[in-house]
Coordinates of C-alpha atoms in Angstrom, one line a residue:
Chain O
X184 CA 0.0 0.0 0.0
X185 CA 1.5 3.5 -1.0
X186 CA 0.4 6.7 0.4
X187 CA 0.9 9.8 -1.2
X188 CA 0.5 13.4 -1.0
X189 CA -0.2 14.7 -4.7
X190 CA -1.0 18.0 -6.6
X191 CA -2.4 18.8 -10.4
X192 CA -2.7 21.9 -12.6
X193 CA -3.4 22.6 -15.7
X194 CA -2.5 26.3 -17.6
X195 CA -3.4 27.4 -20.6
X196 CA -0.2 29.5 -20.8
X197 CA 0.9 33.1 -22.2
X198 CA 0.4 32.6 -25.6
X199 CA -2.5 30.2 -26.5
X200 CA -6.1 30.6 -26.5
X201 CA -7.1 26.9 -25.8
X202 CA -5.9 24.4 -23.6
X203 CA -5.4 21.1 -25.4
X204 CA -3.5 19.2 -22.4
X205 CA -5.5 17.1 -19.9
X206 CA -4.4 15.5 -16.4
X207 CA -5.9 13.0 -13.9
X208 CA -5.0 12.9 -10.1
X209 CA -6.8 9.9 -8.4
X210 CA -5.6 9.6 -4.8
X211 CA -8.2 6.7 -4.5
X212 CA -7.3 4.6 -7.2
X213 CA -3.2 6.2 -7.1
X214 CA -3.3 7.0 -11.0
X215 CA -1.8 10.1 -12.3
X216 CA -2.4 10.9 -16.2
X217 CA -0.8 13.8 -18.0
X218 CA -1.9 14.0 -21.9
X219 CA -0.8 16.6 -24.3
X220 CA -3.2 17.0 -27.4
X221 CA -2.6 17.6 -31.1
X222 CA -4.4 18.5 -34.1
X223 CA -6.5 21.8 -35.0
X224 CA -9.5 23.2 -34.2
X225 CA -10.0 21.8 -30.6
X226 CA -9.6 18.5 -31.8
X227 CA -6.3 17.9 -29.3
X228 CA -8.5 18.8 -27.1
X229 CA -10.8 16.4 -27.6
X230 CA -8.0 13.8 -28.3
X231 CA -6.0 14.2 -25.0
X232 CA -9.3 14.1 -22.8
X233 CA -10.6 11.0 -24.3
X234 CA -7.3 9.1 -23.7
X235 CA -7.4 11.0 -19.7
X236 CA -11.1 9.4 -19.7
X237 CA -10.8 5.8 -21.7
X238 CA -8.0 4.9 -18.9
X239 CA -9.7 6.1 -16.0
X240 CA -12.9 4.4 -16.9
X241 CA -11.3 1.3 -17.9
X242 CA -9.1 1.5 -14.3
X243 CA -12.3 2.4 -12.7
X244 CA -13.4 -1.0 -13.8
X245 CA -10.0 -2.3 -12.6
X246 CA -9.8 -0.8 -9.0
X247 CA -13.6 -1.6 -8.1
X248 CA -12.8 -5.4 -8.8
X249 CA -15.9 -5.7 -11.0
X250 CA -15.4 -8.2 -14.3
X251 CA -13.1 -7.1 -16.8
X252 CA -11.9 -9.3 -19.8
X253 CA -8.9 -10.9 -19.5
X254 CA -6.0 -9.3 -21.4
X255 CA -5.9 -11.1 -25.2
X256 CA -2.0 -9.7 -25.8
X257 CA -0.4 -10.0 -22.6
X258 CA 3.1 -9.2 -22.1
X259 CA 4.6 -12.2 -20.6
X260 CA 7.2 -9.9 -19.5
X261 CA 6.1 -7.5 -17.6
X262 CA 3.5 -8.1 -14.5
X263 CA 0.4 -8.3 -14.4
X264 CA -0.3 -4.6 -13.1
X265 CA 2.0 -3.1 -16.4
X266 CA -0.2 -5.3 -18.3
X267 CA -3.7 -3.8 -17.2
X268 CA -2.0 0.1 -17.4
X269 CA -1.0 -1.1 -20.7
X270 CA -4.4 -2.2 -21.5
X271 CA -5.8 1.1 -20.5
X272 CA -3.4 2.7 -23.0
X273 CA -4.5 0.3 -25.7
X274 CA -8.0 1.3 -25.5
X275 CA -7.4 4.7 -25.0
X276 CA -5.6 5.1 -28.4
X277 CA -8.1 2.9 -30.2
X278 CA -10.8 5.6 -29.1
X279 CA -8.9 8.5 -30.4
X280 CA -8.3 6.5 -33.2
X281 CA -11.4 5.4 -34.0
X282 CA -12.9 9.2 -33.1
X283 CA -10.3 10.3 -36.0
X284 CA -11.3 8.6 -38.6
X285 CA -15.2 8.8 -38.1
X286 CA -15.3 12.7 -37.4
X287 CA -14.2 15.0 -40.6
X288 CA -13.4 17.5 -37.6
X289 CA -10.7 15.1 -35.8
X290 CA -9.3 14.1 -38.5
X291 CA -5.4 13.7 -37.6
X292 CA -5.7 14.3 -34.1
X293 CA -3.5 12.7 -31.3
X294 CA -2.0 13.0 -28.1
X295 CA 0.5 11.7 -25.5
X296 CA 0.3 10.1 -22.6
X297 CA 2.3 9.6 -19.7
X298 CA 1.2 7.7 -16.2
X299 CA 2.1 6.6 -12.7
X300 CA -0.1 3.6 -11.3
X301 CA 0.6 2.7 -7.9
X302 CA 0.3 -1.3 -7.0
X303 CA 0.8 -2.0 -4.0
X304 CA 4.2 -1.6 -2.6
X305 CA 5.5 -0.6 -6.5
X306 CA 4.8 2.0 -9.5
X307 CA 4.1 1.1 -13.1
X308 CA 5.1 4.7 -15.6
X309 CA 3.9 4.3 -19.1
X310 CA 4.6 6.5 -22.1
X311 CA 3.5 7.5 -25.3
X312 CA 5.1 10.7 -26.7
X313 CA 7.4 13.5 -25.4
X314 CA 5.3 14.3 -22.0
X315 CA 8.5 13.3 -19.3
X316 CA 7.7 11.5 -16.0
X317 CA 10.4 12.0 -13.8
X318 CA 11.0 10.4 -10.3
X319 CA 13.3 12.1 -8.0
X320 CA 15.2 10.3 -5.2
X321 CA 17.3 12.9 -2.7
X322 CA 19.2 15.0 -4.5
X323 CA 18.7 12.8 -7.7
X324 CA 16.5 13.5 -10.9
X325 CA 15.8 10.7 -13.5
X326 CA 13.4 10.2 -16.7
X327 CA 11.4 7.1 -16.2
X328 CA 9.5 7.7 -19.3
X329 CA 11.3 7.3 -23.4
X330 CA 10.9 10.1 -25.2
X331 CA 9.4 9.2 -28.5
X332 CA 10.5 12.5 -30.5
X333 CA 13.0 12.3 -33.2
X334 CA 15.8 14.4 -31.6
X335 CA 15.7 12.7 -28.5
X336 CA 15.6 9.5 -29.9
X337 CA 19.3 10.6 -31.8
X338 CA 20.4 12.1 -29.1
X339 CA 19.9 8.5 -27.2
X340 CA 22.1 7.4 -29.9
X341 CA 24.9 9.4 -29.1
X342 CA 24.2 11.7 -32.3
X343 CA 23.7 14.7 -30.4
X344 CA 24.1 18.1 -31.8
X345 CA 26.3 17.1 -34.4
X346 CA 22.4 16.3 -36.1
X347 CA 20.8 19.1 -38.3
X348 CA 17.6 18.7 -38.3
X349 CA 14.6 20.8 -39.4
X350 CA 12.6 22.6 -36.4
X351 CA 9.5 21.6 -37.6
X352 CA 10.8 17.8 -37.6
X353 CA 13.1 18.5 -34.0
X354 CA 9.7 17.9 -32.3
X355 CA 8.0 15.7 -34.2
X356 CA 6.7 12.7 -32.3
X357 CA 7.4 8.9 -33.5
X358 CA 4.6 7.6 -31.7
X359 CA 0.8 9.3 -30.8
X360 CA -2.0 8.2 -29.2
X361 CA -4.6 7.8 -32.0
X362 CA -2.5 8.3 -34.7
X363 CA -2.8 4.6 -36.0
X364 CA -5.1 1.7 -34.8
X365 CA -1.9 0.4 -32.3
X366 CA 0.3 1.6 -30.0
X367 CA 3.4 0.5 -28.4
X368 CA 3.8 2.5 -24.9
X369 CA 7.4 2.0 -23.0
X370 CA 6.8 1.0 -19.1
X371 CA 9.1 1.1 -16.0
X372 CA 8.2 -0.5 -13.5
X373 CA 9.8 -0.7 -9.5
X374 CA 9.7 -0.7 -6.0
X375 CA 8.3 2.4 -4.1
X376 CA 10.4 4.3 -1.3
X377 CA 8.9 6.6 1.3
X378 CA 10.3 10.1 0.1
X379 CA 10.3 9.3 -3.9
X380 CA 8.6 11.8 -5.6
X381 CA 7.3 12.1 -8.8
X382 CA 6.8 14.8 -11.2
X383 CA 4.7 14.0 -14.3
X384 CA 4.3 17.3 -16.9
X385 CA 4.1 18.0 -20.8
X386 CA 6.5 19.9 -22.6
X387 CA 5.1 23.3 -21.8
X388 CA 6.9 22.8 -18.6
X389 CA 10.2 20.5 -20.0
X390 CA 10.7 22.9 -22.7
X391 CA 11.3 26.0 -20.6
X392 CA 12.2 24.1 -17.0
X393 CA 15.5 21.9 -17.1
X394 CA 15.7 18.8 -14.6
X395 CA 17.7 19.9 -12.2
X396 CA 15.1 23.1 -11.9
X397 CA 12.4 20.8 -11.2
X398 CA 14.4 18.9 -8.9
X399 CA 15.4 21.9 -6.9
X400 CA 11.6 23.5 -6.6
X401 CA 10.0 20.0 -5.7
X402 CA 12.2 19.0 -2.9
X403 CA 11.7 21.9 -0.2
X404 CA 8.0 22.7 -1.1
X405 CA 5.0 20.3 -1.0
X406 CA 3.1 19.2 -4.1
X407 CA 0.4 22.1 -4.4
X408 CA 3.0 24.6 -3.8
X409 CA 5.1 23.2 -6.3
X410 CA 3.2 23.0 -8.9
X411 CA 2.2 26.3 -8.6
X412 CA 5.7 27.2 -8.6
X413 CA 7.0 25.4 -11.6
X414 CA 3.7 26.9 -14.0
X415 CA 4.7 30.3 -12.7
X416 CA 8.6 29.9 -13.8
X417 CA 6.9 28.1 -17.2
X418 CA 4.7 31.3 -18.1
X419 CA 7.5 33.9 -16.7
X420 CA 10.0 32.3 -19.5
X421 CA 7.5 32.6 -21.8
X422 CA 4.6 29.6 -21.5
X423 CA 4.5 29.6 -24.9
X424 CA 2.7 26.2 -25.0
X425 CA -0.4 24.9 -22.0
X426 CA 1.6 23.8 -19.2
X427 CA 0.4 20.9 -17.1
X428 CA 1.6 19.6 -14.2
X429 CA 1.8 16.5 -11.4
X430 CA 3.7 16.0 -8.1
X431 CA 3.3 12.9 -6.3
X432 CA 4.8 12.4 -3.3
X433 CA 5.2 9.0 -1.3
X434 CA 4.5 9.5 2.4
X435 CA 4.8 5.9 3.7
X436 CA 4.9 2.4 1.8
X437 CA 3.4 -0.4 3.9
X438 CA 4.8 -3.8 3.1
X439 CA 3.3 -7.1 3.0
X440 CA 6.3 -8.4 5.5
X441 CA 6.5 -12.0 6.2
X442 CA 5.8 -13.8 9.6
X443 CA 9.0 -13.5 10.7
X444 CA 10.2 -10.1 9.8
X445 CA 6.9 -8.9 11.2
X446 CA 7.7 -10.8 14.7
X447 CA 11.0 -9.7 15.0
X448 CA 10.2 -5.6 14.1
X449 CA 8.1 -6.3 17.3
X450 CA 11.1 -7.3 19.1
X451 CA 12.5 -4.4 18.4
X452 CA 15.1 -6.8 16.6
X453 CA 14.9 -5.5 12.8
Chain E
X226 CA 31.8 -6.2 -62.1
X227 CA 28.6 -6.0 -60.0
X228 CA 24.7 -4.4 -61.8
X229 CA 22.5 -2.4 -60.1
X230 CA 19.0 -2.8 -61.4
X231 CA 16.5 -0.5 -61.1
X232 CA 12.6 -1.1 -60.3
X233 CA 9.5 1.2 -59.9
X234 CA 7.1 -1.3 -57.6
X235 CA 8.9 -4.9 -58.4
X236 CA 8.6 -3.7 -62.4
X237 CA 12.7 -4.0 -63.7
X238 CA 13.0 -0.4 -65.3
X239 CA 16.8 -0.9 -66.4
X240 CA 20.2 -2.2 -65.5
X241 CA 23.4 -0.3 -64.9
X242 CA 26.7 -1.5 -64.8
X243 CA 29.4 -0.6 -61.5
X244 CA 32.6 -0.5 -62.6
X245 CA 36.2 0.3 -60.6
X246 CA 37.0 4.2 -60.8
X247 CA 33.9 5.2 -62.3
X248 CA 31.3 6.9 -60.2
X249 CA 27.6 6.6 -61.2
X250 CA 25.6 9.7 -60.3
X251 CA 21.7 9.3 -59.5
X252 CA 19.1 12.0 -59.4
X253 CA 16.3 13.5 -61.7
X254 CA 18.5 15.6 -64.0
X255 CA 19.3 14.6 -67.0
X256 CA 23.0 15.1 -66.5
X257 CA 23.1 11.9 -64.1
X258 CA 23.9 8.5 -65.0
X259 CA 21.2 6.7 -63.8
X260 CA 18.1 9.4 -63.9
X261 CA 14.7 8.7 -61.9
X262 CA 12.1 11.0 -63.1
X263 CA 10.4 11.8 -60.0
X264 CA 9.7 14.9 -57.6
X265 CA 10.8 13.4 -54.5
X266 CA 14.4 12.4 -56.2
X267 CA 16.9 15.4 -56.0
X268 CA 18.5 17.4 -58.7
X269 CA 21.4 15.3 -57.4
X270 CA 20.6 12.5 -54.8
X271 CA 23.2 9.9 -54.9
X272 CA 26.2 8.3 -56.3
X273 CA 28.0 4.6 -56.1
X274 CA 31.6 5.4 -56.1
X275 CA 34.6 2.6 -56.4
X276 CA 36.1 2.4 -52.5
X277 CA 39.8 0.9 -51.3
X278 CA 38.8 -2.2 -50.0
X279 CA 38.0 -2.9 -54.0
X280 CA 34.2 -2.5 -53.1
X281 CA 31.8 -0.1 -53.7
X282 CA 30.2 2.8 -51.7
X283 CA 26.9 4.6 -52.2
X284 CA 27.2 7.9 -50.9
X285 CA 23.8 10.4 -50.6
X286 CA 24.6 14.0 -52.0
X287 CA 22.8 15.9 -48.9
X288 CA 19.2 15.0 -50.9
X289 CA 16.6 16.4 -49.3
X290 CA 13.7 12.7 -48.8
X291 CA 17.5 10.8 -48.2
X292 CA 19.3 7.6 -49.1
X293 CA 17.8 4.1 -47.7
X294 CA 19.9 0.9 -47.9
X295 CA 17.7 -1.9 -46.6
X296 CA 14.9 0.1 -44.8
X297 CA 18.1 2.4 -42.9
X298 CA 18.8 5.9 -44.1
X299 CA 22.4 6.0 -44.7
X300 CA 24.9 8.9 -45.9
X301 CA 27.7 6.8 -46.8
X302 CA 27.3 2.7 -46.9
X303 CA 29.5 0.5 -48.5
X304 CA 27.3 -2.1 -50.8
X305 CA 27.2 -6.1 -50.5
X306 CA 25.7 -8.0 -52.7
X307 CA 21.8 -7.7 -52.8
X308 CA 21.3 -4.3 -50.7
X309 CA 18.4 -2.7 -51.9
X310 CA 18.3 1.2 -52.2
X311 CA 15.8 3.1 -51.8
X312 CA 15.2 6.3 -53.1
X313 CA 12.0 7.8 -53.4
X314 CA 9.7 5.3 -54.8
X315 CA 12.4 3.7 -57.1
X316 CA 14.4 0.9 -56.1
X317 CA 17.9 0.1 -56.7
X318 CA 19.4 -3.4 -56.5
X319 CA 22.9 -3.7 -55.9
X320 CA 24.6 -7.1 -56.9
X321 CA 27.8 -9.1 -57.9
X322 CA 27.7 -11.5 -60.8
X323 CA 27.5 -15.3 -60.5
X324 CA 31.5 -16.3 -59.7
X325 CA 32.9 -12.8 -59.3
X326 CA 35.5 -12.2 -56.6
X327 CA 33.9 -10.2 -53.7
X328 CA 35.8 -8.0 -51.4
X329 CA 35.7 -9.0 -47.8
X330 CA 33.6 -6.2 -46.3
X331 CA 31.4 -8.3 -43.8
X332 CA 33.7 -7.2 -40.9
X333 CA 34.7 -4.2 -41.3
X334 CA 31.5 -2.6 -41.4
X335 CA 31.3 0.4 -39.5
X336 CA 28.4 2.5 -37.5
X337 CA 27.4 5.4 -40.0
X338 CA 25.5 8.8 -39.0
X339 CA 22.1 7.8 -40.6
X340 CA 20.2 11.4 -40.9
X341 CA 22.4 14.6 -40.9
X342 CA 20.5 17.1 -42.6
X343 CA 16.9 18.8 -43.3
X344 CA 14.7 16.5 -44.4
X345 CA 11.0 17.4 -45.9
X346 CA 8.7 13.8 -44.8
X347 CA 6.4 13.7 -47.6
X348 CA 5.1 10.2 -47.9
X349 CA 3.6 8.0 -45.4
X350 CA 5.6 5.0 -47.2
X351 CA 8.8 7.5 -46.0
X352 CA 7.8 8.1 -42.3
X353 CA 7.2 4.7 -41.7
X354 CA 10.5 3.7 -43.0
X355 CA 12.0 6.8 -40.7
X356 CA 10.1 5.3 -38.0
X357 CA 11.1 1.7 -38.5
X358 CA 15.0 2.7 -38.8
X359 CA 14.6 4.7 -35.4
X360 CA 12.8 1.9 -33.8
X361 CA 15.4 -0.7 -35.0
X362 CA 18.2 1.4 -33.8
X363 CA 16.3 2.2 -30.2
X364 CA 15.8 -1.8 -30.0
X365 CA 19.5 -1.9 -30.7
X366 CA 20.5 0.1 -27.7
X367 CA 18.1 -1.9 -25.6
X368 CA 19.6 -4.9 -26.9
X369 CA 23.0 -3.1 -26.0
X370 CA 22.5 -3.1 -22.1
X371 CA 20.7 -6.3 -21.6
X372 CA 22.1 -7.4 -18.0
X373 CA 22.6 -10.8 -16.9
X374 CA 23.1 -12.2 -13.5
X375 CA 26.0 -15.1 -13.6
X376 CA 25.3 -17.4 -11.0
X377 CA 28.3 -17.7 -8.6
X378 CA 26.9 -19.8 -6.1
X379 CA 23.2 -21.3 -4.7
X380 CA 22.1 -21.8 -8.5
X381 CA 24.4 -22.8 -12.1
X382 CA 24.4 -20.5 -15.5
X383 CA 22.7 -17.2 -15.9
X384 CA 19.6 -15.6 -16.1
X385 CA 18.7 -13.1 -18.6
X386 CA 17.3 -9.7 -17.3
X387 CA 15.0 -8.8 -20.2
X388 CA 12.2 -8.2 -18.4
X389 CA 10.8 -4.8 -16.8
X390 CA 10.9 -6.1 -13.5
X391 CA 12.5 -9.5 -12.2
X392 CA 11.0 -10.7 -8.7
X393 CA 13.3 -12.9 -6.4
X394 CA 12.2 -14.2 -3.4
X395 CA 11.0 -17.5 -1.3
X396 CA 7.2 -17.4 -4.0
X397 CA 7.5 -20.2 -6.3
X398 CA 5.8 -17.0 -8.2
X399 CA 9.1 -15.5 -8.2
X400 CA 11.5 -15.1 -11.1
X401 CA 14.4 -16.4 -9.4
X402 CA 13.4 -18.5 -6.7
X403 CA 15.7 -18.6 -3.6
X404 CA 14.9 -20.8 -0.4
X405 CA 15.4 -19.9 3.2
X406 CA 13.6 -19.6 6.5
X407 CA 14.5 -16.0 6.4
X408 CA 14.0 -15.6 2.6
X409 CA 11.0 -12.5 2.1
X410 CA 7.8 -14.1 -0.5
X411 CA 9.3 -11.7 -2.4
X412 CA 13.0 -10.4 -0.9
X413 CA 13.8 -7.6 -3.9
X414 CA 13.8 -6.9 -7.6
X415 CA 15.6 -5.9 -10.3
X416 CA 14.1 -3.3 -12.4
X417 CA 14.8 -2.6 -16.4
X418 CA 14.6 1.7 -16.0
X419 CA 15.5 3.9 -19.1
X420 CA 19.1 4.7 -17.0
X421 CA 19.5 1.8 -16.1
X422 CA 19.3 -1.3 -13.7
X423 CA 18.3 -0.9 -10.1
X424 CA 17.8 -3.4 -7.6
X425 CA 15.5 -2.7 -4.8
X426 CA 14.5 -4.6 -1.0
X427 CA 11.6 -5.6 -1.2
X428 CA 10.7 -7.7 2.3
X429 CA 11.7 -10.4 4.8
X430 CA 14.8 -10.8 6.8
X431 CA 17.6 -11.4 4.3
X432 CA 18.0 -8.1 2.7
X433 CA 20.0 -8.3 -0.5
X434 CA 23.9 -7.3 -0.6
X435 CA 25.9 -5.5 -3.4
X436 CA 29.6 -5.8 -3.3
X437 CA 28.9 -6.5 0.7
X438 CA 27.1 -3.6 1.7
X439 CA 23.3 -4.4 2.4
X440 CA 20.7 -2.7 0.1
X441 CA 17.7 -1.3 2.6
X442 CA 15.9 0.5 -0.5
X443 CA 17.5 0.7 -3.8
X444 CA 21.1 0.6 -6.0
X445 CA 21.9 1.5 -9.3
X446 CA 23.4 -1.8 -10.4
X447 CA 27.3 -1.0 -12.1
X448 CA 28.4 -3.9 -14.2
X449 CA 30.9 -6.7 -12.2
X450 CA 28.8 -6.0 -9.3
X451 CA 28.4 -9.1 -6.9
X452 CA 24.9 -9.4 -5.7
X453 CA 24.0 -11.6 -3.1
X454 CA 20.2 -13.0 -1.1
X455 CA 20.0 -15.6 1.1
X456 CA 22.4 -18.6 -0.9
X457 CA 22.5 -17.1 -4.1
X458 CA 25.3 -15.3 -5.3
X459 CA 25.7 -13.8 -9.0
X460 CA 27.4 -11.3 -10.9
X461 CA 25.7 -8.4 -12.6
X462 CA 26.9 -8.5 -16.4
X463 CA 25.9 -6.6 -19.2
X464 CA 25.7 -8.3 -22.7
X465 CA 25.5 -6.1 -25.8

């Protein structure tokens, strides 16, 4: 069982007139979705709130224990819990898909997707697209999600600046929710530590906020205020895109111990 | 000396001839040796020029919807026999003559920048191609780090960490199943993250060790280290 402290906002920005990003923050169920939209005319709106909505009904489904269908393409490598996020993903995208190619007005639409589930005593982080899910431990910052832009993927390959590439292409995305009938998210999953936190955002924040900036606003203030804080240093620099932002923080992870370790903490032994 | 053939959708357009110290230019003008009429071809796209090694090279002229040898957007790539180029729609098919001597290029084949310049994606045929030659080379890297535990002691060979997240512990639902009367259902894990491996406690009374020290939450696993729960005893390796 993990229990966390967590916070959620959502800004339009300095320079847009709509907001086409869309977030989740479910204490109850401990899932945290950040979506970024694409596509004109309030279509990316549309886009990233159906993929926020398709996973939290489907989770819904999950977290209440009523039926749902087993999984037909299960990952036989990943557990059980990374199979039902990835599931919800699945579904998501087929919606926007689906959505897309029905309504003249959505046509080409997609969005990303990043989220934390929490299981038990672990996390599952699942991404499609460029919004970054970042887990900070002390005084450490890392990505948990994959990028799926095409600079980042040549930076990953050690091409770096030495790469010319056209703006327009700098930030354009390999994979999208919606864009074709499948999707292929990347997962982390792992063990939960009192005092992790976890910052989940889309790239109106990255894009004007480097790691280590995050890092240092989230460790001294608490969730709400942080998130406050990081839209306001977004929009100050500009907030040329909407700006959308989680912090989770883990307050205490209770452990299914065995007999023994149980019997001895009460000894004072452990 | 070694033909390249070209095709327009499996249909065999025409045949060219490679031969030492000649270089072929390719492109729509007319002014090239091999010309494909077509808009997404450049003035000037390619040419297959003789190399040292006694092989040949095919070298992209900074075109602006790129080179492709076998699905992979290249700049410079030396040819073996039955590479297919791709450029535009068009295909070019490179290939030595029954009998005739080779040069021995198979090893010496080296890592080659595969997109340096502005490209204009015009096709859907063309980003899917892109998106298969980033894919492959992103499965490469994974493939790259794939650790491995070596079993020193308690258990014989290795096991594989390919997946997201291996569970060891007492559960015969476990991954790696170790014994013990202090050994936690589940003691730790070993978790596949973008940076890396980390191993993590998990419960019971044996905590795991890494080079000796005792791991009460998590460590980045470095390669050589010596991990250790309960009887088993391995070495973290990473395979590329």
């Amino acid at each position: 069982m993990v229990v966390v402290e967590s916070a959620g906002i959502t800004d339009v920005g300095c320079k847009r007139t709509g907001n086409e990003d869309s977030l989740l923050v479910d204490d109850r169920m401990g899932l945290y979705i950040v979506a970024d939209g694409m596509g004109g005319h309030q279509a990316g709106e549309v886009a990233s709130r159906v993929v926020v909505e398709t996973m939290k009904s489907y989770m819904e489904r999950f977290a209440d224990g009523s039926e749902v269908e087993e999984l037909e393409d299960e990952d036989l490598d990943l557990t059980q819990e990374a199979n039902r996020l990835l599931a919800s993903i699945r579904l998501a995208n087929s919606s926007v898909y689906s959505i897309s190619q029905s309504k003249e007005s959505c046509r080409g639409m997609g969005s990303t997707v990043s989220a934390v589930w929490f299981t038990g005593d672990s996390f599952v982080a699942a991404n499609v697209g460029d919004s970054p899910i970042y887990l900070i431990q002390g005084e450490s910052i890392e990505m948990l999600s994959v990028p799926h832009t095409v600079i980042a993927e040549q930076a990953a390959m050690g091409n770096g600046d030495a790469v010319k590439i056209d703006e327009k292409f700098r930030h354009m995305l390999t994979r999208g929710m919606g864009v074709l009938d499948t999707v292929d998210a990347d997962i982390c999953e792992n063990q939960c530590f009192k005092g992790n936190t976890f910052v989940i955002c889309s790239d109106g924040l990255s894009d004007k906020l480097s790691p280590p900036e995050i890092l240092a606003v989230v460790k001294d203030e608490k969730p709400d205020k942080a998130c406050a804080r990081l839209v306001d240093m977004a929009k100050e620099r500009g907030g040329d895109d909407n700006i959308t932002v989680i912090v989770i923080r883990v307050k205490n992870v209770r452990r299914d111990s065995g007999f023994l370790s149980t019997l001895f903490k009460k000894l004072g032994w452990s | 000396m070694p033909i390249l053939q070209l095709q327009f959708k499996d249909k065999i357009i025409s045949k060219y001839r490679v031969e030492k110290g000649k270089s072929i230019k390719i492109g729509r003008r007319d002014s090239n040796d091999i010309v494909i009429e077509n808009v997404s071809v450049s003035g000037r796209h390619a040419k297959v020029e003789s190399a040292d090694n006694g092989g040949f090279m095919i070298v992209d002229l900074n075109s602006t919807n790129g080179t492709f040898v076998n699905d992979k957007m290249i700049t410079t790539h030396q040819l073996r026999h039955g590479d297919v180029i791709s450029i535009g729609k068009h295909r070019l098919i490179f290939g030595y003559v029954k009998g005739e001597a080779r040069p021995d290029i198979e090893e010496k084949q080296e890592e080659e920048g595969w997109m340096e310049k502005t490209m204009v994606l015009d096709t859907e045929e063309h980003r899917e191609m892109l998106a298969k030659t980033a894919d492959e080379l992103r499965a490469k890297i994974t493939v790259d780090k794939v650790g491995i535990l070596s079993y020193l002691s308690g258990a014989e060979g290795e096991f594989p960490l390919t997946k997201k997240l291996v569970k060891i512990g007492k559960d015969p639902s476990n991954d790696i199943v170790v014994g013990g009367l202090t050994m936690g259902k589940v003691a730790a894990t070993i978790s596949m993250m973008p940076t890396g491996y980390q191993l993590s406690y998990v419960g019971g009374m044996s905590k795991p060790k890494v080079n000796d020290s005792t791991v009460k939450e998590s460590v980045k696993l470095e390669e050589f280290d010596t991990i250790s729960i309960g009887s088993l005893k391995a070495k973290f390796i990473l395979k590329g």
